[in-house]
Structures are given as C-alpha cells and as structure tokens.
PDB file of C-alpha atoms in Angstrom:
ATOM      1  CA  UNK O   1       0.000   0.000   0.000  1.00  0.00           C
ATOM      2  CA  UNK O   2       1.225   3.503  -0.809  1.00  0.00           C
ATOM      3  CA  UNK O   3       2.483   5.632   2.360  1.00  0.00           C
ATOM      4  CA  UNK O   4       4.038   8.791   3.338  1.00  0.00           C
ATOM      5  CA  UNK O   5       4.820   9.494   6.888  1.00  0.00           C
ATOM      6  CA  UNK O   6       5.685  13.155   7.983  1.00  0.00           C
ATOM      7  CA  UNK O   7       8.227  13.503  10.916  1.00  0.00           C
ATOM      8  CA  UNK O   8       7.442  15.583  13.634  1.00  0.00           C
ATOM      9  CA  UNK O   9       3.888  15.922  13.536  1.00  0.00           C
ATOM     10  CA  UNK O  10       4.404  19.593  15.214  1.00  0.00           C
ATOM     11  CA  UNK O  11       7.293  21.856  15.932  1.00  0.00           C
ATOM     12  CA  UNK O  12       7.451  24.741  17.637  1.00  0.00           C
ATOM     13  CA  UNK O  13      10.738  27.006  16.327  1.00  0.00           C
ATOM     14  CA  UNK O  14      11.975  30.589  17.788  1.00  0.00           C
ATOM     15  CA  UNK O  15      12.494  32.810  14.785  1.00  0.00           C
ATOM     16  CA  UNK O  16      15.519  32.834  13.453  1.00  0.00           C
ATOM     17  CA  UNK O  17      15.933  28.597  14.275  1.00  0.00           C
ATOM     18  CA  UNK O  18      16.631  26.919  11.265  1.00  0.00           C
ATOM     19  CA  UNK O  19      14.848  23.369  11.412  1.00  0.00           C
ATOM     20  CA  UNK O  20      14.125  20.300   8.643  1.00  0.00           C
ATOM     21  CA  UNK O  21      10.739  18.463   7.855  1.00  0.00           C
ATOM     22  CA  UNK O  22      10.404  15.329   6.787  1.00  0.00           C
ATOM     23  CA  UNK O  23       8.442  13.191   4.430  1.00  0.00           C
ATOM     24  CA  UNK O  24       9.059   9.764   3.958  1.00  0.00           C
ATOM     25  CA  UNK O  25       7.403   7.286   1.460  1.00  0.00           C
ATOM     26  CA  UNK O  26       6.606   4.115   0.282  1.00  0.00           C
ATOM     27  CA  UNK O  27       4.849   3.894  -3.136  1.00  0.00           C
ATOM     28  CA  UNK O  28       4.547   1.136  -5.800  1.00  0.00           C
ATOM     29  CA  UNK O  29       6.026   3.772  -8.069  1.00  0.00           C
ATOM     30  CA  UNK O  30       7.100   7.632  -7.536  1.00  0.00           C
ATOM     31  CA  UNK O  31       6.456  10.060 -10.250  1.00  0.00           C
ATOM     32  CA  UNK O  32       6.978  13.379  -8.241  1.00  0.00           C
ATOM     33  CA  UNK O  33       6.958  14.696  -4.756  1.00  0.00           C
ATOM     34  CA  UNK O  34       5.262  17.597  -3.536  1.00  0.00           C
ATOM     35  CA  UNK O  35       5.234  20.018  -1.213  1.00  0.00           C
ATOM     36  CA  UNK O  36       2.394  22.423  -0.008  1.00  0.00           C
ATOM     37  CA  UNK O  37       1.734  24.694   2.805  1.00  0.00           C
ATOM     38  CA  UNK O  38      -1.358  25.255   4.079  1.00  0.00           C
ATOM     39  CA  UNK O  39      -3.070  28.139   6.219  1.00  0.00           C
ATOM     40  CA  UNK O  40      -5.609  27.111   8.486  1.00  0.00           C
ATOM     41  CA  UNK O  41      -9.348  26.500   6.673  1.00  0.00           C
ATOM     42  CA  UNK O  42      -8.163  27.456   3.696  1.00  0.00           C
ATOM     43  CA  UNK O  43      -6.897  25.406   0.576  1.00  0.00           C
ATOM     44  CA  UNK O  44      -3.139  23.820   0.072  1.00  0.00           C
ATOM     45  CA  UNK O  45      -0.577  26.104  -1.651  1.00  0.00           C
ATOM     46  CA  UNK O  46       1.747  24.906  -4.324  1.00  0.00           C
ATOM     47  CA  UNK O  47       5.471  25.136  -3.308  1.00  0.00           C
ATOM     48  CA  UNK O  48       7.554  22.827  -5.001  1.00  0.00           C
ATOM     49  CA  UNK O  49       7.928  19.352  -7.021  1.00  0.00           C
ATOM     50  CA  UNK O  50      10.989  17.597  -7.336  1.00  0.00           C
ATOM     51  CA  UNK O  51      10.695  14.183  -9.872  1.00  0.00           C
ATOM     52  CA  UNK O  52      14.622  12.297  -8.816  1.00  0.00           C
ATOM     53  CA  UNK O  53      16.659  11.579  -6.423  1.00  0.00           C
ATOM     54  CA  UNK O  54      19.354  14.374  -5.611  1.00  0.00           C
ATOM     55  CA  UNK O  55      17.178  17.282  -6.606  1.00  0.00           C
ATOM     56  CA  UNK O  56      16.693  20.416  -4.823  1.00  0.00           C
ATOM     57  CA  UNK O  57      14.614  23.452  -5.106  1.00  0.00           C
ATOM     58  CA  UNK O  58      14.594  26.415  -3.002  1.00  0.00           C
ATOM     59  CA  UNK O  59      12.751  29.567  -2.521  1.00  0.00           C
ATOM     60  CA  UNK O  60      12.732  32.173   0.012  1.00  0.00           C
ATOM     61  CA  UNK O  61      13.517  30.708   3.546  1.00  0.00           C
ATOM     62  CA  UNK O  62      13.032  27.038   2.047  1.00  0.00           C
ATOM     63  CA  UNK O  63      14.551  24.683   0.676  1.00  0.00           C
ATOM     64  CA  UNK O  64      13.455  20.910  -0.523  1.00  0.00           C
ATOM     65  CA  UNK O  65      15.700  18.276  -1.387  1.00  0.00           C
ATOM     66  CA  UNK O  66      14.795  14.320  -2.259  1.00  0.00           C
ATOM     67  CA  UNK O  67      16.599  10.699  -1.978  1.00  0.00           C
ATOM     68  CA  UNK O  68      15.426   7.244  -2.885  1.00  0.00           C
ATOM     69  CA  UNK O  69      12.908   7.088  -0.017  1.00  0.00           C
ATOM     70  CA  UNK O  70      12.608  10.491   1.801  1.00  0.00           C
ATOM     71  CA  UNK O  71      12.259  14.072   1.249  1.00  0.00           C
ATOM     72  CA  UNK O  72      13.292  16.814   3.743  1.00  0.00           C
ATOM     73  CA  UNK O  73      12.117  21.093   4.010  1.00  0.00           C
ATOM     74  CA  UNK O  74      14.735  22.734   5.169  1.00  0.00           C
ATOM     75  CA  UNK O  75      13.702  26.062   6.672  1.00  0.00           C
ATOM     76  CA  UNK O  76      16.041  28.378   7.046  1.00  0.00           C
ATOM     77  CA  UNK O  77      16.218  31.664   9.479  1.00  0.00           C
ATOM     78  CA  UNK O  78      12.445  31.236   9.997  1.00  0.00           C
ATOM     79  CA  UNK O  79       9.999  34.094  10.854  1.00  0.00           C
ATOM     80  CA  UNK O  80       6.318  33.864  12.417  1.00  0.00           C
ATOM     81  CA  UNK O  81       4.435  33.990   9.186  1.00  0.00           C
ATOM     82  CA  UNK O  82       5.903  30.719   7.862  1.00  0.00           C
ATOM     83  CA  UNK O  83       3.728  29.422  10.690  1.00  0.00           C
ATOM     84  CA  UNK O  84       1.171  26.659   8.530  1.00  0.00           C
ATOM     85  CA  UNK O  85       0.992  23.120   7.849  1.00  0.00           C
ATOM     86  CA  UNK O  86       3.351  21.787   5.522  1.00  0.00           C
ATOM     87  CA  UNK O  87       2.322  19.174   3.441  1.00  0.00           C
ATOM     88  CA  UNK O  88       4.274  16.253   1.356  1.00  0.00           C
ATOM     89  CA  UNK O  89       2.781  14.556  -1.281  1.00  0.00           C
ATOM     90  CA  UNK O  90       3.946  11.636  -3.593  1.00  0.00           C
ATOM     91  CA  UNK O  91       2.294  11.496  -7.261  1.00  0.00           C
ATOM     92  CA  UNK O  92       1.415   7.488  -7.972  1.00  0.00           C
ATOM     93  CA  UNK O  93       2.379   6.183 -11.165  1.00  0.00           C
ATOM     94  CA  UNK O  94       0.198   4.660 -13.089  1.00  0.00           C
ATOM     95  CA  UNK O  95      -2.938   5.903 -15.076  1.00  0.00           C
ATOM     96  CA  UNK O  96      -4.041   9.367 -14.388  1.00  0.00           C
ATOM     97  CA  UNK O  97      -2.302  11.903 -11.459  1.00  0.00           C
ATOM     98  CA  UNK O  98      -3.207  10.638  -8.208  1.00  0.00           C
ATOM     99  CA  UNK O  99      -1.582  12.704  -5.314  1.00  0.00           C
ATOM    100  CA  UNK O 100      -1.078  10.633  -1.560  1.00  0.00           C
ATOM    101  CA  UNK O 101      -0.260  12.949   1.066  1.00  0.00           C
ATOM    102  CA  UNK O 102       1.368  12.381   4.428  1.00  0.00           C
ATOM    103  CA  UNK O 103      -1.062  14.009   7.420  1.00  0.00           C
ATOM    104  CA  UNK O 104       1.357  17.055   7.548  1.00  0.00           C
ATOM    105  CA  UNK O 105       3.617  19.053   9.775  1.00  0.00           C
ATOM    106  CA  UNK O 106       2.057  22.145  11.740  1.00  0.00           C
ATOM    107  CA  UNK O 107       4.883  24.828  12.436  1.00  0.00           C
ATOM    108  CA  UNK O 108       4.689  27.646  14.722  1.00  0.00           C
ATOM    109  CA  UNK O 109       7.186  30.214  14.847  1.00  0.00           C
ATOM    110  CA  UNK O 110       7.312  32.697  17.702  1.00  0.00           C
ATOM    111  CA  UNK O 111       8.714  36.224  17.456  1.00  0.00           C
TER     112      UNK O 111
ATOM    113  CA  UNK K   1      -5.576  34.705 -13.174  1.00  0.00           C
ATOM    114  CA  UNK K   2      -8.222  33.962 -10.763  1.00  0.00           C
ATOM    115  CA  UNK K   3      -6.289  30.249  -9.993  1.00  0.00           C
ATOM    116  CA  UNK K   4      -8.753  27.549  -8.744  1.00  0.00           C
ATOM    117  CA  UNK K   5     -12.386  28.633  -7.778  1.00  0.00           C
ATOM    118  CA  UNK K   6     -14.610  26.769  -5.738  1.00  0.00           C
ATOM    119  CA  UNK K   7     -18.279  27.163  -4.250  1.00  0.00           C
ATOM    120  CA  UNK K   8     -19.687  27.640  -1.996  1.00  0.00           C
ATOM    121  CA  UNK K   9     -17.063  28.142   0.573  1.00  0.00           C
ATOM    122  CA  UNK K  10     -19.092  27.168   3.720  1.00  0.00           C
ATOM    123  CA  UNK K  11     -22.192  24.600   3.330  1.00  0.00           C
ATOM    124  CA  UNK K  12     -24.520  23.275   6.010  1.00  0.00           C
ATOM    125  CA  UNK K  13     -26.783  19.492   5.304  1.00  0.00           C
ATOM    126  CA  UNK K  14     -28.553  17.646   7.016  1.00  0.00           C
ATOM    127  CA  UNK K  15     -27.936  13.700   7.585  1.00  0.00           C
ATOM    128  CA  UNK K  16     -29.158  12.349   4.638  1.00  0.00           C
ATOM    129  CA  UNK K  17     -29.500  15.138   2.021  1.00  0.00           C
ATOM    130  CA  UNK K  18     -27.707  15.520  -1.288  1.00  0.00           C
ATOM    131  CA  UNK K  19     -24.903  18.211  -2.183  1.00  0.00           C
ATOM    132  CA  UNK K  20     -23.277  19.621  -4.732  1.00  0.00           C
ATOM    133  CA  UNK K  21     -19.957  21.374  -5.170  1.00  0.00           C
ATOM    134  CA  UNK K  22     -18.360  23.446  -8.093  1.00  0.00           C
ATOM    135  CA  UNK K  23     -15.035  24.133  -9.211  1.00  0.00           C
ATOM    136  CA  UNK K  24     -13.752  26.420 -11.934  1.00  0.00           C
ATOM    137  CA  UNK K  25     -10.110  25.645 -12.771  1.00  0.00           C
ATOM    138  CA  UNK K  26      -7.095  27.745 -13.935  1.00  0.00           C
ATOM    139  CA  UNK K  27      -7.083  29.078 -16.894  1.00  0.00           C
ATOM    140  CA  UNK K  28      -5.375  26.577 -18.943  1.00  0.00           C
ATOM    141  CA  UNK K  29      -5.783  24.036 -17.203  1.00  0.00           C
ATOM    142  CA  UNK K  30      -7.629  20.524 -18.553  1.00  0.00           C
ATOM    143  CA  UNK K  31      -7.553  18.283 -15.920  1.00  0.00           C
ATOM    144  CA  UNK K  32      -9.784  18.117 -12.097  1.00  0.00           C
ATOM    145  CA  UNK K  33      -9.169  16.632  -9.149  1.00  0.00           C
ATOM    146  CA  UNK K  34     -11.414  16.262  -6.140  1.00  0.00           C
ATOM    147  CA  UNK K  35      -9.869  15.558  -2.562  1.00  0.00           C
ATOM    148  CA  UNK K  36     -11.250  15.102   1.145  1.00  0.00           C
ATOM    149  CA  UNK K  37      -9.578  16.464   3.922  1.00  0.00           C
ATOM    150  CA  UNK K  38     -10.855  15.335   7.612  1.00  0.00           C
ATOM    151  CA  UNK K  39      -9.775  17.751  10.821  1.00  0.00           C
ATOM    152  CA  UNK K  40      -5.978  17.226  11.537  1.00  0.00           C
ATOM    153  CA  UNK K  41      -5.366  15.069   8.395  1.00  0.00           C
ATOM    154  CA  UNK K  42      -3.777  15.431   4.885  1.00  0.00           C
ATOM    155  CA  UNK K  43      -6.098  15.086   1.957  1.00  0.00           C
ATOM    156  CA  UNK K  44      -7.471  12.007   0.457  1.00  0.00           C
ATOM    157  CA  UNK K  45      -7.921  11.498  -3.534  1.00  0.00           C
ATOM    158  CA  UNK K  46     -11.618  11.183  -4.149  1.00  0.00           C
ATOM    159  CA  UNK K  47     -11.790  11.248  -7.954  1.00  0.00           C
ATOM    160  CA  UNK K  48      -9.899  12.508 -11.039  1.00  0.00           C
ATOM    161  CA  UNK K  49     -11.592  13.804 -14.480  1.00  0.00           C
ATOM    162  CA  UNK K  50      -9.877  14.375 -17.876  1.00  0.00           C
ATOM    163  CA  UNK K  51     -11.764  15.197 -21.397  1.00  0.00           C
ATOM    164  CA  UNK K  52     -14.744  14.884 -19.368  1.00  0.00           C
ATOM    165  CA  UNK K  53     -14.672  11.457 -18.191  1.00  0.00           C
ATOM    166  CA  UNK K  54     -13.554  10.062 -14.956  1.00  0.00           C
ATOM    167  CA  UNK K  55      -9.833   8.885 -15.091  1.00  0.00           C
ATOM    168  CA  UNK K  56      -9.199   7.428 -11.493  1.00  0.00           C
ATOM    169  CA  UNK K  57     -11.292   6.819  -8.191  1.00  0.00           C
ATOM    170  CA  UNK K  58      -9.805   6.648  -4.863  1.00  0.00           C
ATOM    171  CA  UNK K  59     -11.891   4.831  -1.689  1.00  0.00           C
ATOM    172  CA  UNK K  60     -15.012   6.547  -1.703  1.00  0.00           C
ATOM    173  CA  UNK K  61     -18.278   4.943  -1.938  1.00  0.00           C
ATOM    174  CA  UNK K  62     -20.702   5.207  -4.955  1.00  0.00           C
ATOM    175  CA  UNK K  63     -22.337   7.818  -2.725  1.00  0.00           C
ATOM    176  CA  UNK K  64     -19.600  10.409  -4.399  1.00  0.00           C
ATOM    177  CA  UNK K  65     -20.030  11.053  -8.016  1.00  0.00           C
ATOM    178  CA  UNK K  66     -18.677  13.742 -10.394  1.00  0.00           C
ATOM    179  CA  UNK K  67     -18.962  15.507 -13.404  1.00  0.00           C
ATOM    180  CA  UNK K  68     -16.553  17.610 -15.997  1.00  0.00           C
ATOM    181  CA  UNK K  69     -18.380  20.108 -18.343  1.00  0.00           C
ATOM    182  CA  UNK K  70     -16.951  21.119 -21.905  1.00  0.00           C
ATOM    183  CA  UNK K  71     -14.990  24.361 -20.462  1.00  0.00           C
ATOM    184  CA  UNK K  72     -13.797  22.189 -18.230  1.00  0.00           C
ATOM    185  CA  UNK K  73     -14.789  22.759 -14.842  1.00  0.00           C
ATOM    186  CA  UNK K  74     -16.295  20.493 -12.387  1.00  0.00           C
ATOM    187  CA  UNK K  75     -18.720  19.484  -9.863  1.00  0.00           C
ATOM    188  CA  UNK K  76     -18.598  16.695  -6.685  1.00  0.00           C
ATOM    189  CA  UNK K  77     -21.770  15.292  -5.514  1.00  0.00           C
ATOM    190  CA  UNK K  78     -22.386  13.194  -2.223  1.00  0.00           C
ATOM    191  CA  UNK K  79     -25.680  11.397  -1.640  1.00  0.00           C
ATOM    192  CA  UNK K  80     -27.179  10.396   1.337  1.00  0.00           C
ATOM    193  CA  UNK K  81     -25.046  12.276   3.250  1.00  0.00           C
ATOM    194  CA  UNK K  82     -23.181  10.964   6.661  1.00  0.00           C
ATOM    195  CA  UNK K  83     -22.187  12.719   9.519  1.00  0.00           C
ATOM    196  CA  UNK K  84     -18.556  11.184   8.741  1.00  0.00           C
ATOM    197  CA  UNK K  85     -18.882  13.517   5.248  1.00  0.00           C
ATOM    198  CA  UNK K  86     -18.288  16.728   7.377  1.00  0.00           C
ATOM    199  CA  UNK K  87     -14.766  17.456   5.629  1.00  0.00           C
ATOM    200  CA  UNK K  88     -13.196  20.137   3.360  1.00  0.00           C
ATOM    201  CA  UNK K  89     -13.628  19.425   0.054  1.00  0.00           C
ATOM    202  CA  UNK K  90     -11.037  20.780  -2.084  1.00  0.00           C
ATOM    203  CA  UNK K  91     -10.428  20.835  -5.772  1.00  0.00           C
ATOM    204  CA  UNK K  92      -7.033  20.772  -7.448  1.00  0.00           C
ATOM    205  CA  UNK K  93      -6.747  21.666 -11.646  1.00  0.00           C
ATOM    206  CA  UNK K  94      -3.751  20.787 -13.468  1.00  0.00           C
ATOM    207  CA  UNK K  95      -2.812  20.158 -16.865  1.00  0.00           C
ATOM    208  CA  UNK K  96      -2.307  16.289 -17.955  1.00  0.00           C
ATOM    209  CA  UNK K  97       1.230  16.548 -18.005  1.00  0.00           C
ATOM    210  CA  UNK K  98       3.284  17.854 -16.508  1.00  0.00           C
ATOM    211  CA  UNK K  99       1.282  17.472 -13.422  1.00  0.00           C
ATOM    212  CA  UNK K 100       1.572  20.074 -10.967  1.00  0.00           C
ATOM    213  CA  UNK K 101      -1.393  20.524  -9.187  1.00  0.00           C
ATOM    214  CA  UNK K 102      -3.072  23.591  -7.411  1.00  0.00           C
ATOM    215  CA  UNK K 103      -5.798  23.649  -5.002  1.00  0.00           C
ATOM    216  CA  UNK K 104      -8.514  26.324  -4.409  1.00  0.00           C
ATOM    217  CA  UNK K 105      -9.367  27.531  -1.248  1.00  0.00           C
ATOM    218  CA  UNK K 106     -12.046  24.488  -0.275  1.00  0.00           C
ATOM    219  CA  UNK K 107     -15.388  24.006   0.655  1.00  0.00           C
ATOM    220  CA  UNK K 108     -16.202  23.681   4.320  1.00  0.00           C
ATOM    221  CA  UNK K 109     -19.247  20.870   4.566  1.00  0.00           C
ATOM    222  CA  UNK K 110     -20.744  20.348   7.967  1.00  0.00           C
ATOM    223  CA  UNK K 111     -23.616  17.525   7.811  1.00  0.00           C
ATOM    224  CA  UNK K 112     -25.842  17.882  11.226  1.00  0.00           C
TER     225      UNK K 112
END
C-alpha cells in the first residue's frame, strides 16, 4: 500500500531557528513529490515538485531536497508567518495523477 | 488569473440530504481533481476527471459522483449524506502533463 509518513507531527521554532521536515514514502512507483503549505481553513498552496533523487529546489527561507525514499524542508532563518501546515505529497504512477499525502507538519514560529 | 475557484465556501446538510460542489479551474488548465480532507489530516484522492470522463477513483463509496463540463470545470456530488462527510472538500486543476497541481481555497461541509 502507498504511504508517506511526515516527521514531527508539530514543531514549535523561535524565529531565526533553522529546522528540517520530513516526508518519507513508500509507493509502488514515484512520479513526483510535492510540497504544499497550508493556512488554516483554507486550501493547500503549491510550493515545489521535485521528480529524482538528488534534486533540490529552493525559494525564500526554504529549501526541498529528495533521496530514494525520503524528502526533507529545510527552513532556514524562519519568521512567524511561515507558521502553517506543511504538506508532502507523492504522485502514484500509473494511469491518471493521483496525489497521496502524508497528514502534515504544523509549524509555529514565535517572534 | 483567478487560480482555482470553488463554491460555496461554507455549506450546512442535514444527515441524509444531497450536495453539490463546483469548481472552476485555472485558466489553462484541462484536468480536475477532487480531494477530502478530515480535521488534523492530509487530503485524500476522491476522484480525477480528464476530457470529461472520470480517469481514477480513490476509496469513496458510490455515494460520491462527479462531473466535468466542456470548459472544463467540475462538480462533486455526495448522496445520502453521513455525519462522517463533514470534511473540506477541495479541488485541485492541473494540466495532464506535466502534473503540478493547485488547489482552491475548499469548501467547508458540515452535515448535522
């Protein structure tokens, strides 16, 4: 059965802490990974993808990098509004785009 | 670019009633996906459609169907609705390929 697991569930940083995520998997066949962050009640927002193993993507304060089985956000320097839940998400292969997502990480940065 | 619509934002049913949701895509984009998020937990893939046809169903009951129209935006229906239904329901458009998908802001359903 396809699974991501997202390591720690919450984490509480003072600003300026640089910290890592985590999102491992196991899927029958990765396409992509995802990240997202999401704001409380409202919908997921888009950060990055990253399709093979050794890739990296950054922007702003973040940065995502992928291996074989896991994926890690680093966050560097952070600052109370990158306070949200950050998502991971594995695209399935097979037919069609189906997205599994771990049950995310909820950050809270205090001033 | 208004990005990924959806309606309405907050909904109300009653155990047993029918609902409907809507989603207007991104501009551009062909393909819609409809997910269920429960309190605390990440979304869960109810359905995918593409050229108006349903292209992949997670584990939902029959009681969730779907529909793509010509300009291709979207609607999720639930029958018989469950107190367990009570979830945001959020829609993601992409194109086919590549696939990066982006959510709109979700529909809050609370079944009393």
């Amino acid at each position: 059965e396809d699974q991501v697991t997202q390591s720690p569930e919450a984490l509480r940083l003072q600003e300026g802490e640089s910290s890592s995520l985590n999102c491992s998997y196991t899927v029958s066949g990765l396409r992509g990974l995802f990240w997202y962050r999401q704001d409380p009640g409202k919908g997921p927002e888009f950060l990055f993808t990253l399709y093979s193993a050794g890739e990296e993507k950054e922007k702003e304060r973040l940065k995502a990098t992928l291996t074989k089985k896991e994926s890690f956000l680093h966050i560097t320097a952070p600052k109370p509004e990158d306070s949200a839940t950050y998502l991971c998400a594995v695209l399935i292969l097979g037919y069609g785009n189906k997205l599994v997502f771990g049950a995310g990480t909820i950050l809270r940065v205090k001033s | 670019d208004a990005g990924v619509t959806q309606s309405p934002t907050h909904l109300i049913k009653t155990r047993g009633q029918q609902v409907t949701l809507r989603c207007s895509p991104k501009s551009g984009h062909d393909t819609v996906s409809w997910y269920q998020q429960a309190l605390g937990q990440g979304p869960q893939f109810i359905f995918q459609y593409y050229e108006e046809e349903e292209r992949q169903r997670g584990n939902f009951p029959d009681r969730f169907s779907g529909h793509q129209f010509p300009n291709y935006s979207s609607e999720l229906n639930v029958n018989a609705l469950l107190l367990g239904d009570s979830a945001l329901y959020l829609c993601a458009s992409s194109l086919n390929a590549p696939y990066e998908a982006f959510f709109g802001q979700g529909t809050r359903l609370t079944v009393v």
